[in-house]
Amino acid sequence: MSGLNPQQREAIHYLDGPLLVLAGAGSGKTRVITQKIAYLVQDCGFQPRNIAAITFTNKAAKEMQERVGKLMSSSIANELQISTFHSLGVRILREEAKVLGYKPRFSIFDSADCAGIIGDCAKTVDKATLRRLQSVISNWKNALITPEAARLLVANEHEALAAAAYLSYEATLKAYQAVDFDDLIGLPVKLFSEHPQIAEKWQNRLRYLLVDEYQDTNACQYQLLKLLTGVRAQFTAVGDDDQAIYGWRGADIDNLKKLPNEFPALKVIKLEQNYRSTVRILKAANNVISHNEKLFDKTLWSELGHGDPIYVTASKDNEAEAESVVMKLQAHRFEHRGKFRDYAILYRSNHQARLLETQLRNQKIPYLLSGGQSFFDKAEIKDLTSYLRLLANEDDDPAFIRAATTPRRGIGAATLQVLGQYAGERHVSLFHAAFEEGFAHRVQARQLEPLLEFCQFINRMQARASREPAQQVLPDLLKAIDYETYLYDTEEQRTAQSRWANVGEFAEWINKKGEEDGKTLIDLVQSIALINMLEKQNSDEVDAVQLSTLHAAKGLEYKHVFLVGVEEGILPHRESLDPAKLQEERRLMYVGITRAQRSLHISYCEKRKQAREMIPCEPSRFIAEMGQEDVRFSGGKQAAIPDRATGSARLDAMKALLAAKK
Ligand SMILES: Nc1ncnc2c1ncn2[C@@H]1O[C@H](COP(=O)(O)OP(=O)(O)OP(=O)(O)O)[C@@H](O)[C@H]1O
Ligand SMILES: [Mg+2]
């Protein structure tokens, strides 16, 4: 416990009831959680399996597991339940599936699978409509609104369409023995609410709960937390209202506000010392966030010295920006004899990574991309996981269709259509329908044959996959479907090569996971869907520059941070300019600034290429909000960024220019 400040120590030792640690960035909230886990086990006699810690990403869970592992023996640390809300949900559902009418090996559908089903239900393929329908349905599910209730709530035509699709969407998922990500939280909530004795069983099992990044929980996660902690309410939640950045995904900061009301015994501890950043970085962050409405009073100070000024650089366009950032990073690294992994380049949206990647590759700088298109979303990986999903759950119809037709094996669209219709009439899965006599009568022998052959192949592999370790089964599966030949037959040589290399990487990942945990292929299928959801696993040991969206960088820290594209329209995002959303954008900027430990470099463009057109850009209002005292401007026409709090930006920029000329 040495090296902790008195407030941290108090938070760690407090066990008399529910506790909320509310504090700004870098104040050691996550550190309180890891230390408290060690304290519970080593000093208070808690069994590790009775402690559950909930983090925001799988990566954060892994990191916490490692940190705790250093505080106690790793065999004990491995018994702890450190996971995301979603993986905890999976654990509960696997065990209790039967009560909900699911088999333990239900499938977990990712967002693309679900979009396909919603499209079928709503009879639309229009991407924008689909996205909106999906988000409306997801919001309902996160607010625990049933399809029946949603029908009564509809306020416009669009919601009416969503409500209609919602009902058949849920029925379809159930028929496929599949759940979506929202169900991973929603179904345990339903289960615990309807079966108090099951809730009690889990309350006795998870006797102490710790939740990191509490400000970004949604209504459903909050309910789960309440149901899991029960009347004992033994939990520690840590969070920072100024870092709530997932409102767009249904997270609700009200969960933080209502905690004191719903748990009258709640104790609140505030932490004020920041151990991460220099005074100047902290000041810039505090200045920016002071433009938001204040929910809770917080102050943050640092003893880490004044540090470097914050550098703000203007570039003529986004290509020049990428080039300049990479050059500056190189120069800075040489000067400070740093490692690549000390550097992160952060941006608002995924597409901003492309030019940076090109520059980094040109300069032969190793980098890791996180929060981008996941490895597991690549076509070849989805092909293979469709087989694996089918092995785990033969009722998974989308996986059935993909696997049955990739590679082509003489099962045509016409056959599948008849099969689909027949299965629909009989209320069985495609897989089961294929074996029924009624179906055999509807197709010709040459149609039936390849289909049955495929189903029997799946049956044979299924038997092996649940018995043998993963690393034995996957290579045989690849050989049996001759996937390599398929790739070279259907793709250009170079594409095929790179796709086949990805397959190799996937096989290696399966092997490693299989060996580490002694898991069968079927056990592993489940974790794939979860990784899919939030991030590809990055190896932290490699010396590489981190490229990440601001959202994915939450909770992390880097010695040196480059924050790029800090422009009006990007950060804040052009679609988030109404007052409430603007505050969330500002929090995103706050999260970005506070990732930096030693130096912070901000850049923006004067023009940006968008759809082949050069669009003039303006520096983000958040740059002005940092204050000017600790900021050094370079490049561009402007000597300094005007205060944008009043008047239009252009006007202010002109005034500043004129003032500079005088
Ligand atoms: N008492 C302490 N003494 C020295 N270093 C500390 C102390 N507490 C935390 N730290 C260090 O400060 C840094 C920030 O801590 P931590 O990540 O726990 O903060 P946080 O509040 O969770 O930040 P965020 O809001 O960004 O998630 C870490 O490097 C951590 O090891
Ligand atoms: Mg943290």
XYZ file of C-alpha atoms and ligand atoms in Angstrom:
694
model
C 0.000 0.000 0.000
C 3.020 2.262 0.113
C 3.044 5.111 -2.343
C -0.694 5.642 -2.216
C -2.198 8.897 -1.017
C -4.592 8.998 1.973
C -7.745 9.233 -0.181
C -6.675 6.269 -2.263
C -5.952 4.299 0.873
C -9.318 5.192 2.320
C -11.019 4.026 -0.887
C -9.159 0.754 -0.788
C -9.925 0.023 2.844
C -13.567 1.056 2.739
C -15.794 -2.030 2.950
C -18.789 -0.799 4.915
C -21.083 -0.434 1.914
C -21.286 0.931 -1.613
C -18.477 3.272 -2.605
C -18.063 5.713 -5.460
C -14.656 7.117 -6.275
C -15.216 10.213 -8.337
C -12.147 11.885 -9.747
C -10.524 13.426 -12.783
C -8.210 11.790 -15.280
C -4.962 10.225 -14.138
C -5.791 10.474 -10.443
C -5.283 6.766 -9.839
C -8.854 5.453 -9.993
C -7.907 2.336 -11.895
C -4.988 1.928 -9.539
C -7.443 1.942 -6.611
C -9.307 -0.952 -8.220
C -6.240 -3.115 -8.766
C -4.910 -2.436 -5.270
C -8.297 -3.035 -3.725
C -8.538 -6.447 -5.367
C -5.189 -7.360 -3.823
C -6.327 -5.998 -0.460
C -9.571 -8.001 -0.525
C -7.720 -11.230 -1.218
C -4.621 -10.768 0.890
C -5.944 -8.925 3.908
C -9.672 -9.562 4.078
C -9.873 -13.251 3.293
C -11.959 -12.935 0.126
C -11.670 -15.901 -2.231
C -10.463 -14.638 -5.601
C -13.372 -16.349 -7.379
C -15.782 -14.254 -5.287
C -14.430 -10.999 -6.658
C -15.524 -9.542 -9.981
C -13.923 -6.525 -11.582
C -15.527 -4.937 -14.608
C -13.543 -2.932 -17.133
C -14.519 -1.184 -20.317
C -12.572 -3.224 -22.868
C -11.045 -6.686 -23.089
C -7.686 -5.011 -23.386
C -8.226 -3.140 -20.136
C -9.301 -6.405 -18.495
C -6.123 -8.102 -19.627
C -4.024 -5.219 -18.401
C -5.720 -5.240 -15.025
C -5.236 -8.978 -14.718
C -1.521 -8.456 -15.335
C -1.267 -5.595 -12.867
C -3.015 -7.594 -10.150
C -0.832 -10.568 -11.061
C 2.180 -8.516 -10.020
C 0.655 -7.852 -6.609
C -0.088 -11.489 -5.815
C 0.687 -14.922 -7.163
C -0.547 -15.274 -10.707
C -2.354 -18.540 -10.001
C -4.545 -16.704 -7.519
C -4.936 -13.760 -9.877
C -6.192 -16.116 -12.576
C -9.143 -17.123 -10.437
C -10.371 -13.533 -10.284
C -13.228 -12.555 -12.537
C -11.838 -9.589 -14.412
C -13.854 -8.898 -17.532
C -16.101 -6.508 -19.391
C -19.819 -6.303 -18.654
C -20.322 -8.253 -21.862
C -18.018 -11.163 -21.016
C -19.545 -11.359 -17.569
C -22.935 -11.524 -19.293
C -21.706 -14.388 -21.483
C -20.573 -16.309 -18.424
C -23.912 -15.909 -16.728
C -25.847 -16.824 -19.863
C -23.817 -19.932 -20.663
C -24.579 -21.253 -17.234
C -28.216 -20.232 -17.104
C -29.096 -20.577 -20.797
C -31.681 -23.288 -20.217
C -33.908 -21.163 -18.034
C -34.123 -18.617 -20.859
C -34.846 -21.239 -23.479
C -31.371 -21.191 -24.997
C -28.858 -23.966 -25.352
C -25.533 -23.307 -23.608
C -23.811 -23.050 -26.955
C -25.879 -20.197 -28.329
C -24.218 -17.961 -30.926
C -23.247 -14.374 -30.361
C -24.010 -12.249 -33.419
C -21.941 -9.207 -34.210
C -23.334 -5.986 -35.497
C -23.037 -6.994 -39.172
C -24.933 -10.256 -38.606
C -27.639 -8.359 -36.788
C -27.893 -5.692 -39.473
C -28.537 -8.483 -41.981
C -31.399 -9.853 -39.903
C -32.913 -6.435 -39.295
C -32.705 -5.836 -43.043
C -34.674 -9.025 -43.664
C -37.232 -8.140 -41.015
C -37.727 -4.590 -42.258
C -37.350 -5.602 -45.916
C -34.739 -2.996 -46.642
C -31.157 -3.022 -47.834
C -30.589 0.704 -47.627
C -27.524 1.095 -45.435
C -28.463 4.406 -43.846
C -31.969 3.183 -42.980
C -30.536 -0.034 -41.603
C -28.085 1.802 -39.424
C -30.843 3.964 -38.009
C -33.165 1.010 -37.408
C -30.382 -0.891 -35.718
C -29.568 2.002 -33.451
C -33.222 2.613 -32.487
C -33.670 -1.082 -31.649
C -30.420 -1.172 -29.732
C -31.448 1.883 -27.721
C -34.726 0.219 -26.837
C -32.964 -2.924 -25.776
C -30.510 -0.970 -23.656
C -33.378 0.833 -21.998
C -35.011 -2.566 -21.349
C -37.990 -1.743 -23.552
C -39.638 -4.869 -24.977
C -40.954 -5.060 -28.577
C -44.488 -4.860 -27.218
C -43.696 -1.742 -25.202
C -41.831 -0.207 -28.133
C -44.971 -0.400 -30.273
C -46.782 1.825 -27.827
C -43.909 4.292 -27.741
C -43.409 5.042 -31.421
C -43.268 8.724 -32.166
C -42.717 8.748 -35.921
C -42.813 6.654 -39.046
C -39.236 5.581 -38.660
C -39.772 4.303 -35.153
C -42.912 2.498 -36.303
C -40.805 0.647 -38.846
C -38.227 -0.115 -36.185
C -40.873 -1.382 -33.761
C -42.295 -3.703 -36.395
C -38.848 -5.033 -37.244
C -37.910 -5.324 -33.560
C -40.517 -8.021 -32.870
C -39.500 -10.281 -35.753
C -35.826 -9.519 -35.128
C -36.096 -10.915 -31.610
C -38.007 -13.947 -32.849
C -35.398 -14.603 -35.532
C -32.509 -14.370 -33.080
C -34.249 -16.847 -30.818
C -34.867 -19.208 -33.716
C -31.164 -19.092 -34.562
C -30.307 -19.726 -30.918
C -28.363 -16.495 -31.092
C -28.055 -13.333 -29.034
C -26.789 -9.869 -29.933
C -24.440 -7.730 -27.833
C -27.277 -5.941 -26.085
C -28.713 -9.301 -25.015
C -25.480 -10.141 -23.239
C -26.506 -7.589 -20.630
C -30.276 -7.512 -21.160
C -30.890 -11.238 -20.815
C -29.066 -11.603 -17.478
C -31.096 -8.628 -16.218
C -34.298 -10.329 -17.330
C -33.148 -13.598 -15.820
C -32.283 -12.114 -12.440
C -35.452 -10.042 -12.289
C -37.684 -13.007 -13.063
C -35.815 -15.576 -10.998
C -34.724 -14.095 -7.683
C -33.245 -17.405 -6.558
C -30.839 -17.368 -9.519
C -29.941 -13.767 -8.752
C -29.219 -14.784 -5.201
C -26.955 -17.592 -6.340
C -24.866 -15.115 -8.323
C -24.892 -12.568 -5.512
C -23.391 -15.198 -3.274
C -20.839 -16.098 -5.851
C -19.707 -12.575 -6.747
C -19.429 -11.127 -3.297
C -17.522 -7.986 -4.168
C -17.833 -5.996 -7.381
C -15.499 -3.342 -8.718
C -16.418 -1.255 -11.756
C -13.976 0.927 -13.698
C -15.092 3.755 -16.031
C -18.463 3.791 -14.333
C -19.516 7.020 -16.083
C -20.016 5.129 -19.334
C -22.431 2.452 -18.153
C -25.868 2.339 -19.737
C -29.232 1.775 -18.078
C -29.069 -1.941 -18.647
C -25.571 -2.353 -17.227
C -26.662 -0.334 -14.246
C -29.573 -2.716 -13.646
C -27.239 -5.677 -13.912
C -24.938 -4.108 -11.369
C -27.861 -3.529 -9.001
C -29.151 -7.060 -9.404
C -25.711 -8.551 -8.930
C -24.901 -6.621 -5.794
C -28.351 -7.127 -4.237
C -29.176 -5.754 -0.810
C -25.611 -6.183 0.401
C -24.538 -3.580 -2.161
C -20.885 -4.372 -1.711
C -19.210 -2.586 -4.576
C -16.705 0.044 -5.572
C -17.413 2.060 -8.686
C -14.850 4.520 -10.010
C -15.485 7.112 -12.649
C -15.152 10.617 -13.987
C -18.198 12.454 -15.313
C -15.878 14.557 -17.475
C -14.841 11.450 -19.381
C -18.297 10.209 -20.352
C -17.869 9.725 -24.094
C -20.194 6.887 -25.007
C -23.524 8.730 -24.814
C -23.962 8.026 -28.537
C -24.022 4.339 -27.705
C -26.609 4.616 -24.972
C -24.334 5.238 -22.001
C -26.076 7.516 -19.573
C -24.354 9.815 -17.161
C -27.567 9.834 -15.105
C -26.408 6.496 -13.730
C -23.692 8.418 -11.964
C -26.025 11.139 -10.793
C -28.635 8.804 -9.389
C -26.234 6.536 -7.551
C -26.413 8.576 -4.296
C -30.229 8.501 -4.421
C -30.571 4.822 -5.134
C -27.933 3.844 -2.590
C -28.472 6.211 0.343
C -25.555 4.563 2.139
C -23.224 5.445 -0.746
C -19.894 6.844 0.311
C -18.156 9.182 -2.115
C -14.408 9.673 -2.133
C -12.664 12.202 -4.338
C -9.089 11.986 -5.540
C -7.309 15.195 -6.433
C -3.711 14.471 -7.223
C -2.918 13.617 -10.813
C 0.034 11.264 -11.189
C 0.081 11.146 -14.952
C 0.630 14.511 -16.582
C 2.724 17.638 -16.277
C 1.192 20.812 -14.856
C 0.846 22.388 -18.288
C -0.993 19.452 -19.819
C -3.285 19.272 -16.833
C -3.982 22.983 -16.974
C -4.919 22.787 -20.650
C -7.257 19.884 -19.895
C -8.866 21.685 -16.964
C -9.294 24.852 -19.034
C -11.077 22.993 -21.814
C -13.427 21.073 -19.539
C -14.281 24.187 -17.542
C -16.375 25.250 -20.568
C -18.800 22.410 -19.818
C -21.583 22.480 -17.265
C -20.236 21.223 -14.016
C -21.839 18.132 -12.464
C -19.506 17.553 -9.563
C -16.845 19.782 -8.095
C -13.391 18.474 -8.833
C -9.906 19.861 -8.701
C -6.777 18.243 -10.019
C -3.191 19.121 -9.382
C 0.105 17.567 -10.314
C 3.557 17.465 -8.804
C 5.195 16.382 -12.012
C 6.645 19.774 -12.855
C 5.729 22.406 -15.387
C 6.884 20.382 -18.376
C 7.025 21.327 -22.036
C 4.563 23.741 -23.561
C 1.757 22.297 -25.643
C 2.611 22.494 -29.306
C -0.092 23.441 -31.766
C 0.790 23.090 -35.431
C -1.152 24.122 -38.495
C -0.592 22.284 -41.761
C -1.714 23.284 -45.207
C -3.753 20.117 -45.735
C -4.258 16.663 -44.266
C -1.501 15.063 -46.283
C 0.957 17.664 -45.077
C -0.364 17.132 -41.561
C 0.330 13.401 -41.618
C 3.798 14.050 -42.971
C 4.549 16.717 -40.404
C 3.268 14.642 -37.491
C 5.392 11.658 -38.446
C 8.475 13.860 -38.960
C 7.977 15.577 -35.638
C 7.501 12.257 -33.927
C 10.742 10.936 -35.399
C 12.680 14.043 -34.435
C 11.231 14.048 -30.939
C 12.103 10.389 -30.493
C 15.696 10.934 -31.575
C 16.075 13.933 -29.330
C 14.668 12.137 -26.284
C 16.112 8.746 -27.161
C 12.608 7.390 -26.686
C 10.954 4.196 -27.769
C 8.251 4.014 -30.419
C 5.829 2.688 -27.869
C 6.079 5.925 -25.892
C 4.130 7.623 -28.696
C 0.478 7.637 -29.576
C -1.275 9.371 -32.432
C -4.935 9.935 -31.592
C -7.798 11.058 -33.818
C -11.570 11.465 -33.816
C -12.571 9.002 -36.557
C -11.130 5.829 -37.986
C -10.740 7.108 -41.529
C -8.165 9.651 -40.329
C -5.725 6.794 -39.767
C -5.169 6.022 -43.443
C -2.813 8.892 -44.325
C -0.923 8.433 -41.074
C -0.444 4.759 -41.821
C 0.956 5.583 -45.248
C 3.444 8.047 -43.795
C 4.503 5.692 -41.029
C 5.046 2.913 -43.528
C 7.063 5.242 -45.774
C 9.282 6.090 -42.847
C 9.493 2.433 -41.800
C 8.122 3.228 -38.369
C 6.395 0.276 -36.672
C 2.851 1.005 -35.550
C -0.187 -0.697 -34.072
C -3.676 0.294 -35.039
C -6.441 -0.091 -32.513
C -10.091 0.747 -32.654
C -10.100 0.369 -36.426
C -11.587 -2.337 -38.611
C -11.079 -5.428 -36.618
C -8.983 -8.279 -37.842
C -11.959 -10.473 -37.105
C -14.094 -8.471 -39.530
C -12.009 -9.421 -42.548
C -13.846 -11.568 -45.098
C -11.503 -14.550 -44.816
C -11.718 -14.578 -41.035
C -15.482 -14.291 -41.142
C -15.533 -17.239 -43.570
C -13.652 -19.374 -41.104
C -15.523 -18.220 -38.033
C -18.786 -19.062 -39.792
C -17.595 -22.688 -39.769
C -16.601 -22.467 -36.145
C -19.893 -20.898 -35.175
C -21.708 -23.671 -36.952
C -19.696 -26.271 -35.112
C -20.746 -24.722 -31.823
C -24.366 -24.108 -32.783
C -25.813 -25.780 -35.853
C -28.940 -23.613 -35.588
C -26.917 -20.497 -36.454
C -28.496 -19.890 -39.862
C -26.365 -16.949 -41.065
C -23.249 -18.990 -40.319
C -24.844 -21.946 -42.108
C -25.451 -19.955 -45.285
C -21.961 -18.485 -45.354
C -20.194 -21.765 -44.636
C -22.368 -23.799 -47.005
C -21.528 -21.481 -49.895
C -17.878 -20.622 -49.153
C -16.057 -22.260 -50.875
C -18.729 -23.142 -53.437
C -19.686 -26.776 -53.173
C -22.624 -27.094 -55.512
C -25.189 -25.719 -53.087
C -26.976 -23.080 -55.107
C -29.124 -20.110 -54.206
C -32.240 -21.888 -55.440
C -31.662 -24.816 -53.104
C -31.070 -22.502 -50.169
C -34.211 -20.601 -50.961
C -36.337 -23.752 -50.858
C -34.544 -24.800 -47.701
C -35.161 -21.429 -46.078
C -38.851 -21.516 -46.943
C -39.256 -25.062 -45.675
C -37.362 -24.315 -42.453
C -39.567 -21.260 -41.914
C -42.740 -23.320 -42.266
C -41.459 -25.984 -39.931
C -39.904 -23.557 -37.428
C -36.570 -25.360 -37.469
C -33.071 -24.272 -38.396
C -31.682 -24.701 -41.923
C -29.374 -27.394 -40.655
C -32.209 -29.463 -39.227
C -34.493 -28.822 -42.154
C -31.904 -30.272 -44.526
C -32.339 -33.703 -42.958
C -36.126 -33.754 -43.054
C -37.990 -35.884 -45.536
C -40.457 -33.131 -46.333
C -37.623 -31.034 -47.643
C -36.129 -33.895 -49.661
C -39.379 -34.058 -51.622
C -39.112 -30.448 -52.668
C -35.683 -30.603 -54.309
C -33.943 -32.759 -56.832
C -31.397 -35.379 -55.855
C -28.513 -33.414 -57.347
C -29.504 -30.471 -55.148
C -29.928 -32.547 -52.024
C -26.694 -34.467 -52.274
C -24.128 -31.682 -51.767
C -26.286 -30.227 -49.009
C -26.405 -33.459 -47.041
C -22.735 -34.014 -47.619
C -22.037 -30.602 -46.131
C -24.251 -31.227 -43.097
C -22.635 -34.577 -42.448
C -19.223 -32.965 -42.701
C -20.296 -30.426 -40.070
C -21.569 -33.254 -37.861
C -18.261 -35.083 -38.069
C -16.248 -31.957 -37.316
C -18.581 -31.095 -34.467
C -17.821 -34.353 -32.737
C -14.104 -33.698 -32.995
C -14.253 -30.015 -32.105
C -15.893 -30.586 -28.752
C -13.390 -33.288 -27.842
C -10.004 -32.409 -29.263
C -7.927 -29.321 -28.578
C -8.388 -26.442 -30.989
C -4.921 -26.600 -32.499
C -5.581 -30.087 -33.883
C -8.962 -29.463 -35.387
C -8.501 -26.172 -37.224
C -5.754 -27.280 -39.649
C -7.844 -30.317 -40.587
C -10.857 -28.157 -41.159
C -8.863 -25.837 -43.439
C -7.582 -28.792 -45.392
C -10.971 -30.410 -45.678
C -12.551 -27.312 -47.206
C -9.399 -26.595 -49.218
C -9.587 -22.934 -48.318
C -6.195 -21.997 -49.707
C -7.070 -23.209 -53.209
C -10.355 -21.374 -52.931
C -8.561 -18.107 -52.163
C -6.153 -18.454 -55.078
C -9.017 -19.416 -57.416
C -11.160 -16.444 -56.552
C -8.668 -13.663 -55.819
C -5.715 -12.039 -57.489
C -2.435 -13.643 -56.472
C -1.379 -10.823 -54.150
C -4.722 -10.499 -52.425
C -4.922 -14.252 -52.028
C -1.462 -14.267 -50.505
C -2.308 -11.645 -47.936
C -5.649 -13.277 -47.136
C -3.970 -16.637 -46.675
C -1.425 -14.970 -44.394
C -4.306 -13.651 -42.291
C -5.686 -17.151 -42.064
C -2.270 -18.230 -40.804
C -2.321 -15.491 -38.201
C -5.796 -16.568 -37.154
C -4.716 -20.201 -36.834
C -1.779 -19.109 -34.742
C -4.051 -17.083 -32.494
C -6.314 -20.119 -32.037
C -3.296 -22.295 -31.262
C -1.980 -19.885 -28.704
C -5.346 -19.459 -27.025
C -5.907 -23.219 -27.129
C -2.569 -23.955 -25.530
C -2.834 -21.202 -22.936
C -6.200 -22.199 -21.605
C -6.439 -25.809 -22.799
C -9.627 -24.896 -24.590
C -11.393 -26.706 -27.394
C -12.232 -24.984 -30.640
C -15.820 -24.616 -29.561
C -14.845 -22.879 -26.321
C -12.860 -20.387 -28.355
C -15.625 -19.468 -30.770
C -17.289 -17.515 -28.003
C -14.378 -15.248 -27.250
C -14.050 -14.402 -30.928
C -17.396 -12.656 -31.066
C -16.471 -10.622 -28.023
C -13.114 -9.505 -29.314
C -14.853 -8.607 -32.487
C -16.967 -6.151 -30.663
C -14.432 -3.827 -29.197
C -10.935 -4.383 -30.390
C -8.369 -6.582 -31.912
C -5.962 -7.752 -29.313
C -2.776 -5.802 -29.531
C 0.401 -7.104 -28.153
C 1.762 -4.525 -25.768
C 5.243 -5.903 -25.783
C 6.099 -4.731 -29.281
C 7.879 -1.439 -29.699
C 5.465 0.412 -31.947
C 3.688 3.734 -32.213
C 0.040 3.429 -31.182
C -2.583 4.688 -33.608
C -5.960 4.943 -31.976
C -9.287 6.674 -31.987
C -9.911 8.860 -28.975
C -12.695 6.533 -27.865
C -10.439 3.501 -27.871
C -7.718 5.345 -25.931
C -9.886 5.811 -22.855
C -8.163 4.815 -19.619
C -4.751 4.496 -21.308
C -1.672 6.700 -21.010
C 1.314 7.493 -23.249
C 4.446 9.523 -22.645
C 3.924 11.588 -25.789
C 0.658 12.210 -27.551
C -0.080 13.649 -30.984
C -3.681 14.729 -31.312
C -4.468 15.247 -35.002
C -7.267 16.820 -37.006
C -8.319 19.116 -34.179
C -10.667 21.102 -36.384
C -14.210 22.353 -36.368
C -16.277 19.632 -38.003
C -14.015 16.845 -36.829
C -13.525 17.565 -33.153
C -16.178 18.735 -32.435
C -17.760 16.529 -35.049
C -20.019 18.317 -37.510
C -22.962 16.168 -36.473
C -22.471 16.929 -32.797
C -22.889 20.664 -32.613
C -26.049 20.904 -30.535
C -25.297 21.919 -26.947
C -25.603 18.468 -25.346
C -23.534 16.670 -27.965
C -20.995 19.464 -28.003
C -20.328 18.798 -24.338
C -19.628 15.158 -25.131
C -17.202 16.277 -27.866
C -15.480 18.489 -25.330
C -15.144 15.556 -22.974
C -13.582 13.631 -25.830
C -11.013 16.403 -26.214
C -10.438 16.245 -22.447
C -9.873 12.496 -22.674
C -7.410 13.078 -25.512
C -5.373 15.718 -23.698
C -5.227 13.735 -20.481
C -3.754 10.632 -22.153
C -0.443 12.528 -22.361
C 2.158 12.190 -19.627
C 5.076 14.332 -20.802
C 4.286 16.077 -24.055
C 1.260 16.951 -26.113
C 1.305 17.931 -29.790
C -1.882 19.137 -31.386
C -2.376 19.670 -35.085
C -5.013 20.915 -37.486
C -5.261 21.572 -41.210
C -6.136 24.697 -43.105
C -7.660 22.616 -45.843
C -8.816 19.054 -45.909
C -9.420 16.821 -48.867
C -12.896 15.417 -48.776
C -14.356 13.473 -51.678
C -11.753 14.917 -54.056
C -12.480 18.457 -53.002
C -10.324 20.679 -50.846
C -12.492 22.085 -48.078
C -11.208 24.991 -45.979
C -11.006 24.150 -42.265
C -10.903 26.092 -39.058
C -9.047 25.188 -35.910
C -11.268 23.605 -33.295
C -12.772 25.878 -30.664
C -11.220 23.505 -28.134
C -7.746 24.762 -29.041
C -8.695 28.275 -28.008
C -10.316 26.891 -24.873
C -6.978 25.467 -23.710
C -5.813 29.035 -23.083
C -2.742 30.576 -24.655
C -0.329 30.777 -21.793
C 1.171 27.319 -22.168
C 0.671 26.862 -25.871
C 3.231 27.334 -28.662
C 1.802 27.827 -32.124
C 3.675 27.075 -35.292
C 2.989 26.872 -39.017
C -0.023 28.343 -40.729
C -0.983 31.928 -41.223
C -2.172 32.573 -37.720
C 0.241 33.750 -35.088
C -2.183 32.733 -32.424
C -5.577 31.200 -32.199
C -8.220 33.721 -31.258
C -10.585 33.155 -28.398
C -13.596 31.598 -30.037
C -15.895 31.849 -27.084
C -17.521 34.906 -28.647
C -18.325 35.828 -32.219
C -17.721 33.882 -35.371
C -14.451 32.129 -35.892
C -13.557 33.733 -39.154
C -14.103 37.205 -37.818
C -11.929 36.516 -34.817
C -9.242 35.003 -36.980
C -9.225 38.135 -39.111
C -8.949 40.328 -36.033
C -6.036 38.311 -34.746
C -4.308 38.623 -38.078
C -4.823 42.374 -38.123
C -3.593 42.662 -34.556
C -0.503 40.680 -35.437
C 0.178 43.051 -38.375
C -0.064 46.133 -36.180
N -0.305 7.074 -5.440
C 0.326 7.026 -6.592
N 1.654 7.250 -6.685
C 2.307 7.214 -7.848
N 1.731 6.944 -9.022
C 0.410 6.700 -9.025
C -0.362 6.726 -7.835
N -1.640 6.446 -8.164
C -1.670 6.246 -9.497
N -0.453 6.398 -10.033
C -0.066 6.306 -11.446
O -0.724 7.351 -12.142
C -1.127 6.943 -13.443
C -2.601 7.156 -13.605
O -3.306 6.232 -12.792
P -4.646 5.539 -13.249
O -4.517 5.038 -14.630
O -5.062 4.605 -12.186
O -5.595 6.826 -13.255
P -7.131 6.922 -13.610
O -7.733 7.832 -12.633
O -7.699 5.576 -13.724
O -7.074 7.638 -15.032
P -8.192 7.668 -16.183
O -9.246 8.618 -15.697
O -7.505 8.207 -17.374
O -8.705 6.290 -16.331
C -0.698 5.506 -13.579
O 0.547 5.465 -14.236
C -0.578 5.043 -12.135
O 0.341 3.986 -11.999
Mg -8.612 4.569 -15.318
